[in-house]
mmCIF file of C-alpha atoms and ligand atoms in Angstrom:
data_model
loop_
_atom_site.group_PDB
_atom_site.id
_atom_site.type_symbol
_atom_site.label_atom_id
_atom_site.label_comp_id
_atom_site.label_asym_id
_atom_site.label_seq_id
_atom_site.Cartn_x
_atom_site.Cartn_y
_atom_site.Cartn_z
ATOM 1 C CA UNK E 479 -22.028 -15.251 6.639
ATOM 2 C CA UNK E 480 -19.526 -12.302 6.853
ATOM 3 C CA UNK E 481 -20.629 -8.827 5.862
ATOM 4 C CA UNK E 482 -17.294 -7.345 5.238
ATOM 5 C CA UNK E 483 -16.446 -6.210 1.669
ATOM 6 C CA UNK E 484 -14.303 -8.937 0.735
ATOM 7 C CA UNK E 485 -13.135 -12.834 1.873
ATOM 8 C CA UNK E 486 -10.045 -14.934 0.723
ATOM 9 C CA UNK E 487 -11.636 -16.113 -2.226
ATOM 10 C CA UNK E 488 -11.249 -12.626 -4.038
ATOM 11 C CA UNK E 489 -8.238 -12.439 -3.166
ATOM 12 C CA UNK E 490 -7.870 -16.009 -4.685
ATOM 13 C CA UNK E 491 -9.430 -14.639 -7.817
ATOM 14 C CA UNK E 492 -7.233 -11.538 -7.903
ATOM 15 C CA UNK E 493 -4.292 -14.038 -7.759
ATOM 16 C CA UNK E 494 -5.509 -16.197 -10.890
ATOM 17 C CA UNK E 495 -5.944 -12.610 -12.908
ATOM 18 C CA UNK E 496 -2.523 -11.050 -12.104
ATOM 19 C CA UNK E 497 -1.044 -14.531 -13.068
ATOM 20 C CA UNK E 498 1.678 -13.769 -15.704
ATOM 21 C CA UNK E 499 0.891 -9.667 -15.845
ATOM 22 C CA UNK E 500 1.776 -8.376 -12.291
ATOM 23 C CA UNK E 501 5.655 -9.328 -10.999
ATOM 24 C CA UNK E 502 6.115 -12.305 -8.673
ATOM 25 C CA UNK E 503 8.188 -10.408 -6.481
ATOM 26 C CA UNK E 504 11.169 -12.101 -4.270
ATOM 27 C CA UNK E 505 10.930 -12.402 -0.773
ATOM 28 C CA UNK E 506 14.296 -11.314 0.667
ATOM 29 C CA UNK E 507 15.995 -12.385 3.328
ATOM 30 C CA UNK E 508 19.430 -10.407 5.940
ATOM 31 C CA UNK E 509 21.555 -11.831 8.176
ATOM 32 C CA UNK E 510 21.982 -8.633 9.240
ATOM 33 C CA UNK E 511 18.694 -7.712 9.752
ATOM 34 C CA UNK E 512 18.060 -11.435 11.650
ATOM 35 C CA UNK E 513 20.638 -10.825 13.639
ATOM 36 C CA UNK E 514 19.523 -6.803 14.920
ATOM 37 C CA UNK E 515 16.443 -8.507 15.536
ATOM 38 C CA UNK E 516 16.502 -11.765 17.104
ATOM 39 C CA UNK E 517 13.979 -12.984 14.526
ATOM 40 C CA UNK E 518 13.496 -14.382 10.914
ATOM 41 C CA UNK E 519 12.221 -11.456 8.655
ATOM 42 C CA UNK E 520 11.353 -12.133 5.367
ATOM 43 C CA UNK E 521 10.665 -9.023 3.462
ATOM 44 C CA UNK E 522 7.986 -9.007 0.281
ATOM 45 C CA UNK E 523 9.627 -6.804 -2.107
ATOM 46 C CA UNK E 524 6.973 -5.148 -3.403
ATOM 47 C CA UNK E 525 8.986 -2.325 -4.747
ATOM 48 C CA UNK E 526 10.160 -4.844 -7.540
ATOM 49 C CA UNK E 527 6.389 -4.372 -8.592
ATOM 50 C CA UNK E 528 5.520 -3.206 -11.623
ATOM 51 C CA UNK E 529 4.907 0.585 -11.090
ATOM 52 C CA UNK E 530 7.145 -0.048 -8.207
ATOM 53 C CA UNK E 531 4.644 -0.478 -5.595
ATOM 54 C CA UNK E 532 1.936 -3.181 -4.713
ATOM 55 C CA UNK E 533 -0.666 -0.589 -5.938
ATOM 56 C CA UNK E 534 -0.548 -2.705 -9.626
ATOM 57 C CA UNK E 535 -2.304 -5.806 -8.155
ATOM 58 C CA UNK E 536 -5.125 -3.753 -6.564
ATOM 59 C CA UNK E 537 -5.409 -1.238 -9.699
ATOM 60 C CA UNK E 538 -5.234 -4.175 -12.525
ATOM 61 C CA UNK E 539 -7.256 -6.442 -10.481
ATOM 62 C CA UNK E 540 -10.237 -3.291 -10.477
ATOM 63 C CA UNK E 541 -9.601 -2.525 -14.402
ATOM 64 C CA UNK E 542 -10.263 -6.173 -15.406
ATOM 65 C CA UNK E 543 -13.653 -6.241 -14.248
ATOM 66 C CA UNK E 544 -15.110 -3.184 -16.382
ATOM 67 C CA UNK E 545 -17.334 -4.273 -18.762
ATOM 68 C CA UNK E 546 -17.946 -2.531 -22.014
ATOM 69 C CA UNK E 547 -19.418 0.394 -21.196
ATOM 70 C CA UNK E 548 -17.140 1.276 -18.562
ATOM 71 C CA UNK E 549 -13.599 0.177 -20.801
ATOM 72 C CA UNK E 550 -15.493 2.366 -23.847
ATOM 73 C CA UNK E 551 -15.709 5.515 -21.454
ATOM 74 C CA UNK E 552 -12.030 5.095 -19.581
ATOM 75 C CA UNK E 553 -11.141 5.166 -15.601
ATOM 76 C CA UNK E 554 -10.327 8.041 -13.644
ATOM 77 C CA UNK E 555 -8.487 8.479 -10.064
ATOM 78 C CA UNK E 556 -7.241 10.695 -7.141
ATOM 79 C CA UNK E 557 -3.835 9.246 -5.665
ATOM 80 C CA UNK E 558 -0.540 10.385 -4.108
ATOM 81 C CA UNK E 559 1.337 8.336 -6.565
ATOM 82 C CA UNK E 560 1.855 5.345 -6.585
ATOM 83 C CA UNK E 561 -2.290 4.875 -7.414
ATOM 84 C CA UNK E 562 -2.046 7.064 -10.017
ATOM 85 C CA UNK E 563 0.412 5.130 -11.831
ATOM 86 C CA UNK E 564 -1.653 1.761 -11.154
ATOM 87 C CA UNK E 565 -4.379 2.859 -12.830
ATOM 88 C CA UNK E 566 -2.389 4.834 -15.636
ATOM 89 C CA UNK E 567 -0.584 1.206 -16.367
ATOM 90 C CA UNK E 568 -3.721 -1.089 -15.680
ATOM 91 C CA UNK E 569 -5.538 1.497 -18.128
ATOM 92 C CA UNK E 570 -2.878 1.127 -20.926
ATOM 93 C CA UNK E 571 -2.741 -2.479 -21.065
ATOM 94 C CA UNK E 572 -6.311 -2.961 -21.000
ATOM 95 C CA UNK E 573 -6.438 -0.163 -24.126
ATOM 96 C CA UNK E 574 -8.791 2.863 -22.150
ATOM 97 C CA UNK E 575 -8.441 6.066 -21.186
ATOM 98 C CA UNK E 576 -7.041 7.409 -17.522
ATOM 99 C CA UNK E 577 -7.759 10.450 -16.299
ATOM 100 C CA UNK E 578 -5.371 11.181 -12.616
ATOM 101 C CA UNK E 579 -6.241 13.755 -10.156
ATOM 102 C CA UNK E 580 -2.950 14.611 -8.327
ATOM 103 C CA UNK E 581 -2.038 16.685 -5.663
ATOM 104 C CA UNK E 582 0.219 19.699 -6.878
ATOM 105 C CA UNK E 583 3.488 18.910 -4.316
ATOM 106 C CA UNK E 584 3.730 14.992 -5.061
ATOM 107 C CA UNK E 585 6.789 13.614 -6.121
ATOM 108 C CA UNK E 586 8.194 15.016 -9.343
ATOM 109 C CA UNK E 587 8.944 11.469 -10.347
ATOM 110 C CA UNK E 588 5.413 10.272 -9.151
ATOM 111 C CA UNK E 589 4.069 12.803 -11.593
ATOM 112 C CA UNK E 590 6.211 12.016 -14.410
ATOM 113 C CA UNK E 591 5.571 8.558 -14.366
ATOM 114 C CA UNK E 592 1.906 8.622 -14.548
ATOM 115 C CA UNK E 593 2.025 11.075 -17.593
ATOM 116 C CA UNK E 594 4.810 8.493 -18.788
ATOM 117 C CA UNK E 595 2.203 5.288 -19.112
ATOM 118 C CA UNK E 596 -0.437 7.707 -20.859
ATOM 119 C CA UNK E 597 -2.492 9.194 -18.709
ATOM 120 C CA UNK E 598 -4.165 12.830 -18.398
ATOM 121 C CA UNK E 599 -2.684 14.409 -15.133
ATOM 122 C CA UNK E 600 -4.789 16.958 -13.075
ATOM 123 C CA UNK E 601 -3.026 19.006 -10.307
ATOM 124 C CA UNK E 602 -4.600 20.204 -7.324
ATOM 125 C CA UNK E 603 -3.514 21.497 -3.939
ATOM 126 C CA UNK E 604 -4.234 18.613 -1.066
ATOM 127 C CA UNK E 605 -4.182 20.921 1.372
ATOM 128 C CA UNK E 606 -7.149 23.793 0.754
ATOM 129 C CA UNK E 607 -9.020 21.557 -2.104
ATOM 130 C CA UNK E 608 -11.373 18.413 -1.447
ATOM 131 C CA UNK E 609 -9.893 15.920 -3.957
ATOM 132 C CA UNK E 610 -13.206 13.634 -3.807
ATOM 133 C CA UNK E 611 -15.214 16.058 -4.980
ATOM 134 C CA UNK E 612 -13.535 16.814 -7.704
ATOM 135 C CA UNK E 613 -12.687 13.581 -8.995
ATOM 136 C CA UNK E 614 -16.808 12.965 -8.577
ATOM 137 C CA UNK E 615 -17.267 15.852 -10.485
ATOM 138 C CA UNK E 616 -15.526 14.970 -13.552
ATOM 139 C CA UNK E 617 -15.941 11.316 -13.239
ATOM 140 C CA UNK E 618 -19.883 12.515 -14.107
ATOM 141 C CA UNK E 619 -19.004 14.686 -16.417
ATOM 142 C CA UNK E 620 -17.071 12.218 -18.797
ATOM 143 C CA UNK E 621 -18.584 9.250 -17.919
ATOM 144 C CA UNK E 622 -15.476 7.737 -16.155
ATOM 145 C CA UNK E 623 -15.609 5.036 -13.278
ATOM 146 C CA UNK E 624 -14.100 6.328 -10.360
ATOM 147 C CA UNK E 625 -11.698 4.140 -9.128
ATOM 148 C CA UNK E 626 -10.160 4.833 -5.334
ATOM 149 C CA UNK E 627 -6.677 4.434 -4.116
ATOM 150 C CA UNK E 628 -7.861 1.992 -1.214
ATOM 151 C CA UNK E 629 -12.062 1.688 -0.133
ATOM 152 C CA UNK E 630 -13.282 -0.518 -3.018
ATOM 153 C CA UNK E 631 -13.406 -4.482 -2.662
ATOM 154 C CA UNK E 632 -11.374 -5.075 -5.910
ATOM 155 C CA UNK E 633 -8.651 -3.241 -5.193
ATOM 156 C CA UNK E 634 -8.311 -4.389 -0.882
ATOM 157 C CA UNK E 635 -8.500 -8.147 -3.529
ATOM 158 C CA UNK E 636 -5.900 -7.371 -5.323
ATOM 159 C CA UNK E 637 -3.885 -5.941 -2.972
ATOM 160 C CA UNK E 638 -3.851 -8.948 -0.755
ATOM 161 C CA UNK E 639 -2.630 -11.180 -3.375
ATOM 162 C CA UNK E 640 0.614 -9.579 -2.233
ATOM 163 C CA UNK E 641 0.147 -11.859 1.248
ATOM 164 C CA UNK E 642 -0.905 -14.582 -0.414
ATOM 165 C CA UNK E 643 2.168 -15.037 -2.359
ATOM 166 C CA UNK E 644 4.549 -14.933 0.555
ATOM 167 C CA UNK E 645 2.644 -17.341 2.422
ATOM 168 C CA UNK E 646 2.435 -19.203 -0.398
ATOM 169 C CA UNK E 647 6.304 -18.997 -0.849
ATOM 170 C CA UNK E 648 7.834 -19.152 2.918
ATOM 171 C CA UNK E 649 4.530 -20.846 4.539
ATOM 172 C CA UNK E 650 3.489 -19.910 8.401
ATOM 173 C CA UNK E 651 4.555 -16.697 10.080
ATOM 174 C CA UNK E 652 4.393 -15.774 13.654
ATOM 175 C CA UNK E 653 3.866 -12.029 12.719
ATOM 176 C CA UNK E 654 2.903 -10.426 9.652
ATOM 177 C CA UNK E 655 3.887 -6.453 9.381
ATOM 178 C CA UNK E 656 2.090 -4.320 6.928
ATOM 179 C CA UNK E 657 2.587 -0.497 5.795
ATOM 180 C CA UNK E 658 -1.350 1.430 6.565
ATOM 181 C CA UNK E 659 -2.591 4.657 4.908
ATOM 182 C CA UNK E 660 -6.113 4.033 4.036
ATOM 183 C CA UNK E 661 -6.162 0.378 4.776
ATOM 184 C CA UNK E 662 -6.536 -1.390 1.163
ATOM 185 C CA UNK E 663 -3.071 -3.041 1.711
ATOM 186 C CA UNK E 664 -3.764 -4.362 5.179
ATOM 187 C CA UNK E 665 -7.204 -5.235 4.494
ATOM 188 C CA UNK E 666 -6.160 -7.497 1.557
ATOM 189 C CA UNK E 667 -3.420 -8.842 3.661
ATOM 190 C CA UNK E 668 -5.262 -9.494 6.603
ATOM 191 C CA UNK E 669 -8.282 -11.375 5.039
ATOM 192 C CA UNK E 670 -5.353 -14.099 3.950
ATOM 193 C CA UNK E 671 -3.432 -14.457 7.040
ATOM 194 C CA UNK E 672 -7.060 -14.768 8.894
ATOM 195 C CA UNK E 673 -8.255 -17.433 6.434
ATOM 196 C CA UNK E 674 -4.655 -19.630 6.130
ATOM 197 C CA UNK E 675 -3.213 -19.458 9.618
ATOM 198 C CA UNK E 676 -5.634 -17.830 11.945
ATOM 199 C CA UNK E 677 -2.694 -17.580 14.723
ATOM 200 C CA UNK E 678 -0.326 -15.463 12.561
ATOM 201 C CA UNK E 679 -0.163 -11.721 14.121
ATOM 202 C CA UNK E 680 -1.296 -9.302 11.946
ATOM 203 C CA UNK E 681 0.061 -5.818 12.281
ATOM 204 C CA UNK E 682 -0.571 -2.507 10.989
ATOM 205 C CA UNK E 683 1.915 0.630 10.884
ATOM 206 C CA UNK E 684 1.515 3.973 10.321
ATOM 207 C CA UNK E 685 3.023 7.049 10.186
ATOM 208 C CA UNK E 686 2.893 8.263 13.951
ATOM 209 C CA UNK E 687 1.891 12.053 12.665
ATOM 210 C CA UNK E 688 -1.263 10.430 11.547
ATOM 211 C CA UNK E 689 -2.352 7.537 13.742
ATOM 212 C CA UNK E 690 -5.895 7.520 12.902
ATOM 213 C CA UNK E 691 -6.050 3.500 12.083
ATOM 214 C CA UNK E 692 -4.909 3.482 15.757
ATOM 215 C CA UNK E 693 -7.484 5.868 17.031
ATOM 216 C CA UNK E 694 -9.854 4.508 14.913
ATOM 217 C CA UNK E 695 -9.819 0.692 16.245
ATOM 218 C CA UNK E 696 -9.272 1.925 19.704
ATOM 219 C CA UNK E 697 -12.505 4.053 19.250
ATOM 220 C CA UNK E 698 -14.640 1.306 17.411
ATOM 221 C CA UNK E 699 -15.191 3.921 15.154
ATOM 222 C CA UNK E 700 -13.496 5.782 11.868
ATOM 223 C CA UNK E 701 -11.258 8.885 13.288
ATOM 224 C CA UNK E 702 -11.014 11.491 10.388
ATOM 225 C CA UNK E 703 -7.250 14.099 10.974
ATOM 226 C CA UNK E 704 -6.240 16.626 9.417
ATOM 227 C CA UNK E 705 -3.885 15.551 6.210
ATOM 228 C CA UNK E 706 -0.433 14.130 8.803
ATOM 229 C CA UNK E 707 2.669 15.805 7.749
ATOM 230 C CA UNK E 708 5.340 13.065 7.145
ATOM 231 C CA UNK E 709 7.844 11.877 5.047
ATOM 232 C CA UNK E 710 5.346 8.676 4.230
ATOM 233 C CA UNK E 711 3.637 10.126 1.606
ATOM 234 C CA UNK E 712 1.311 7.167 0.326
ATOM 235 C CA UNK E 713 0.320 7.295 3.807
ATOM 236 C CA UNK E 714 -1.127 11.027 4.338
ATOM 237 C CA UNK E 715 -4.029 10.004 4.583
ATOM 238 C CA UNK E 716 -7.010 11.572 7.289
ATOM 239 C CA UNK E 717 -8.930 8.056 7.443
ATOM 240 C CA UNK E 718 -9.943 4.196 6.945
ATOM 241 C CA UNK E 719 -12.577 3.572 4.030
ATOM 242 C CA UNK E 720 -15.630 2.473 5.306
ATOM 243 C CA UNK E 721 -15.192 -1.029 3.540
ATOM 244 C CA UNK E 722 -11.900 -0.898 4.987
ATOM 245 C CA UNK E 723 -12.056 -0.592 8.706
ATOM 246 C CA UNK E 724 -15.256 -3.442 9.032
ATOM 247 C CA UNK E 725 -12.132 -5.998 7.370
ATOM 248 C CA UNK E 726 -9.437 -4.496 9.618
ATOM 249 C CA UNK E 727 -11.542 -4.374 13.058
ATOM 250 C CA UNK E 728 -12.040 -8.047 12.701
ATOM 251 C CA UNK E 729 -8.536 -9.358 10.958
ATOM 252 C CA UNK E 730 -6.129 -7.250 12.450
ATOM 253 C CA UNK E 731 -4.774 -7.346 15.927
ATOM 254 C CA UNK E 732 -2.788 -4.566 16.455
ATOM 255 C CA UNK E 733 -1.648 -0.903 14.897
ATOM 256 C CA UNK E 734 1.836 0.931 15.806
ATOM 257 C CA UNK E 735 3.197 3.609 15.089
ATOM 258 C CA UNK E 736 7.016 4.748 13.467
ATOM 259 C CA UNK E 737 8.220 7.676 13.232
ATOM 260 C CA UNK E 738 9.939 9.816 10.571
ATOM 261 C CA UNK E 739 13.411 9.499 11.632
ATOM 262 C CA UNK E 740 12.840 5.526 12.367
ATOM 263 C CA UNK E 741 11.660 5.368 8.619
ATOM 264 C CA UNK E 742 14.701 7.290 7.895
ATOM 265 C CA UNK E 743 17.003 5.113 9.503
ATOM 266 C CA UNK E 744 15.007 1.946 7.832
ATOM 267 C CA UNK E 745 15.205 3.686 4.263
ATOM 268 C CA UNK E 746 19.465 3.503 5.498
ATOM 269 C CA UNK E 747 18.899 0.199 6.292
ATOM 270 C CA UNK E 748 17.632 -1.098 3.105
ATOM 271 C CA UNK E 749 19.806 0.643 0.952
ATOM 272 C CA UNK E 750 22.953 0.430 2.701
ATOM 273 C CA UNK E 751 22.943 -3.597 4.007
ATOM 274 C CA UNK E 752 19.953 -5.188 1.913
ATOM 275 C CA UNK E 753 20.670 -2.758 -1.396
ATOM 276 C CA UNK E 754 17.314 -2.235 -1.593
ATOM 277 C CA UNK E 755 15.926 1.387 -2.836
ATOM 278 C CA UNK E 756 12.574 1.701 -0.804
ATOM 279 C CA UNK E 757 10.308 5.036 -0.638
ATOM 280 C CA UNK E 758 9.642 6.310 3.087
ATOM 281 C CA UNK E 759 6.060 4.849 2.919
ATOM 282 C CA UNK E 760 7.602 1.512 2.013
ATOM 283 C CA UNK E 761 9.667 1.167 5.097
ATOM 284 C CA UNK E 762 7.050 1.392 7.644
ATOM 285 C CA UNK E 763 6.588 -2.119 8.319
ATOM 286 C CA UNK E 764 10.528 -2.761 8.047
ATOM 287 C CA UNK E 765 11.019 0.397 10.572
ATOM 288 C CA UNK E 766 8.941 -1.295 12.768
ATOM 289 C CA UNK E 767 10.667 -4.081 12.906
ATOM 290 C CA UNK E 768 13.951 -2.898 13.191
ATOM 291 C CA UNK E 769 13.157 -0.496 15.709
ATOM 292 C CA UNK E 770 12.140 -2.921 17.908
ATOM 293 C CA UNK E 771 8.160 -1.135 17.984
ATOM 294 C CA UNK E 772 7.148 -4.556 18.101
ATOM 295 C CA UNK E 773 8.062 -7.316 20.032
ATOM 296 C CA UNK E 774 9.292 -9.882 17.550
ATOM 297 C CA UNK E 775 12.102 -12.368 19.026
ATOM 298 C CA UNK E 776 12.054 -15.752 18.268
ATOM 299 C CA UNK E 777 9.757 -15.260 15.700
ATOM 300 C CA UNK E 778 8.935 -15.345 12.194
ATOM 301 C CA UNK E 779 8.033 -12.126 10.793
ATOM 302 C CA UNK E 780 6.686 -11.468 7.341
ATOM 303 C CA UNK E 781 7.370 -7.513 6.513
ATOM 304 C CA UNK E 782 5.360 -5.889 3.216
ATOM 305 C CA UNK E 783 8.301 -3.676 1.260
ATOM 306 C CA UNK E 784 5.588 -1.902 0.031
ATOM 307 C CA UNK E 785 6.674 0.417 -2.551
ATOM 308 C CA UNK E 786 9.878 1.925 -3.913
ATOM 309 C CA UNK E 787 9.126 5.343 -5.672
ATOM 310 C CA UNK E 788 11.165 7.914 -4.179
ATOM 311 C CA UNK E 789 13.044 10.594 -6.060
ATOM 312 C CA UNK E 790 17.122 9.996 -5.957
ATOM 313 C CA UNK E 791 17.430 13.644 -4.794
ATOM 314 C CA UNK E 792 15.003 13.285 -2.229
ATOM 315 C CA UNK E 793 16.155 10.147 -1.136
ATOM 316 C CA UNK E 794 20.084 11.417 -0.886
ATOM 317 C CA UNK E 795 18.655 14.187 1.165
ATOM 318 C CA UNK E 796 16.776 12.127 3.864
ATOM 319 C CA UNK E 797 19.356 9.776 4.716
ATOM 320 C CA UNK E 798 22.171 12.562 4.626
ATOM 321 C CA UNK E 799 23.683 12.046 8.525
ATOM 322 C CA UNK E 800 20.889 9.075 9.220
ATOM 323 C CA UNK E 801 22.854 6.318 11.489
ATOM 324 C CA UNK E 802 22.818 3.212 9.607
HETATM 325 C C1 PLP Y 2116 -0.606 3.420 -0.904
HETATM 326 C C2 PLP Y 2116 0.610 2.958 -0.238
HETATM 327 C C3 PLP Y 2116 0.585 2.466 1.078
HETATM 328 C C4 PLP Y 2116 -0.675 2.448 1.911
HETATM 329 O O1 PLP Y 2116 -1.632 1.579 1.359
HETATM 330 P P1 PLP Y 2116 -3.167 1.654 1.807
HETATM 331 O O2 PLP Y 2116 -3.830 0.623 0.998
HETATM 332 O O3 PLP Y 2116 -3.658 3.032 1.503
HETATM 333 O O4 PLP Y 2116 -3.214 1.403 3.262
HETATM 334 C C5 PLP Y 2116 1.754 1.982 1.612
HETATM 335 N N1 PLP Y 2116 2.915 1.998 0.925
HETATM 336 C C6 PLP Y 2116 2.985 2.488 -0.321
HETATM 337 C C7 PLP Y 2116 4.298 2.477 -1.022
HETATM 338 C C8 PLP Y 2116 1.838 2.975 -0.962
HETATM 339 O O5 PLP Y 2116 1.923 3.453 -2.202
#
């Protein structure tokens, strides 16, 4: 018997509740990007998602499981973004209340979105206030269920029905490359690749200002940083859940790093040759790839888009002078 917090039949059951709500997003393929490469990438566009990121399955999947009590009183959460507007859309269509906790600098069009599907948006500052205390605080207060962007076994679920469908779509992959901030994504996506084809690669990349997944399985044990500075934004974050890193210290071989000028050139990438509008976060896994951080020839590579919520000025101004 496994002790870890989840097992490929959640994520199975995830899968059967998303059925017809969440997107079935496309898995896209580049000559181009083949070709740079030497291998066969096949890129889950997860930024097609509703919300724009993979965060729906994970958020919905959670939401569906209150029972009365906890649909009567409403969810609340503390996200970067792309969370935030999970829950805020998961919340509407199952009719309750969201309350979002939301640090003061994120994304204008992070923040507008989340007020856009209906939810009451809190600001506070991520770098002198403890955002987990706060969102405990009024959770009690109201009566809300606490819902967190990554260390809860319904949401790693639901984000792993992300894998699942490109497995189920292009079948057995040499490698499988997945963006990492707290570890829900990978988690999810790790648990399938483990349980359908044991011999698929699974890696994990983060933002190389913040390498504590690396530290942390190199340790054996959680390494909390200091909130990373980077351009990956749904990746700031200072460390693995603890029902994260059990799942990721036995389902994942490896974690690399990129850094903010290879996401920059892989944000270039995408939108110039594959016209595809991904947020910095969302090109980890394709930066790794197509800076050649892993060794991939011959191969084929499964890459998580994972998200694609970036504002249009922001994005102009990142890839202004990047080399495509
Ligand atoms: C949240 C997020 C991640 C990181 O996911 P974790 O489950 O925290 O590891 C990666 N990419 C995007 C676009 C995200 O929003």
């Amino acid at each position: 018997m496994s002790n870890l917090a989840i097992d490929y039949d959640d994520v199975v059951a995830a899968h059967r509740r998303l059925e017809g709500i969440a997107h079935r997003t496309p898995v896209l393929r580049s000559t181009t990007a083949d070709d740079l490469t030497g291998a066969a990438l096949h890129f889950k566009a997860e930024h097609l998602q509703r919300i724009g990121a993979f965060k729906f399955r994970g958020g919905y999947n959670a939401i569906s499981q209150f029972d009365a009590v906890q649909k009567a009183a409403g969810v609340i959460a503390f996200s970067s973004g792309n969370h935030a507007q999970a829950i805020a859309l998961s919340a509407r269509l199952h009719g309750i209340r969201a309350v979002i906790v939301m640090p003061e600098d994120a994304p204008a069009i992070k923040i507008a979105a989340t007020r856009g599907y209906g939810a009451e948006v809190m600001l506070y500052n991520r770098y002198t206030q403890d955002r987990e205390a706060l969102g405990r605080e009024i959770a009690e207060a109201e009566g809300l269920t606490l819902i967190p962007p990554f260390n809860h076994p319904h949401v790693m679920a639901g984000q792993g029905t992300a894998a699942k469908e490109l497995f189920d779509d292009v079948g057995e992959l040499d490698t499988l490359l997945v963006p990492l901030g707290g570890g829900g994504l990978l988690s999810g996506c790790a648990t399938v690749a483990r349980a359908r084809y044991s011999h698929c690669r699974v890696i994990g990349v983060e933002p190389e200002a913040g390498n504590d997944a690396q530290r942390s399985l190199a340790r054996g044990e959680i390494v909390s940083i200091a909130t990373p500075r980077t351009i990956a934004d749904g990746a700031q974050t200072q460390a693995l859940g603890s029902l994260t890193f059990p799942v990721l210290r036995e389902c994942v071989d490896d974690i690399v790093t990129v850094s903010d000028a290879e996401l920059v050139h892989a944000m270039s990438f995408m939108a110039g040759r594959m016209k595809q509008l991904v947020e910095p976060t969302g090109c980890l896994a394709a930066a790794a790839a197509l800076s050649g951080r892993v060794a991939i020839e011959g191969q084929r590579v499964g890459i998580i888009l994972s998200g694609g919520n970036v504002d249009l000025n922001r994005f102009a101004e990142l890839i202004q002078g990047a080399k495509e």
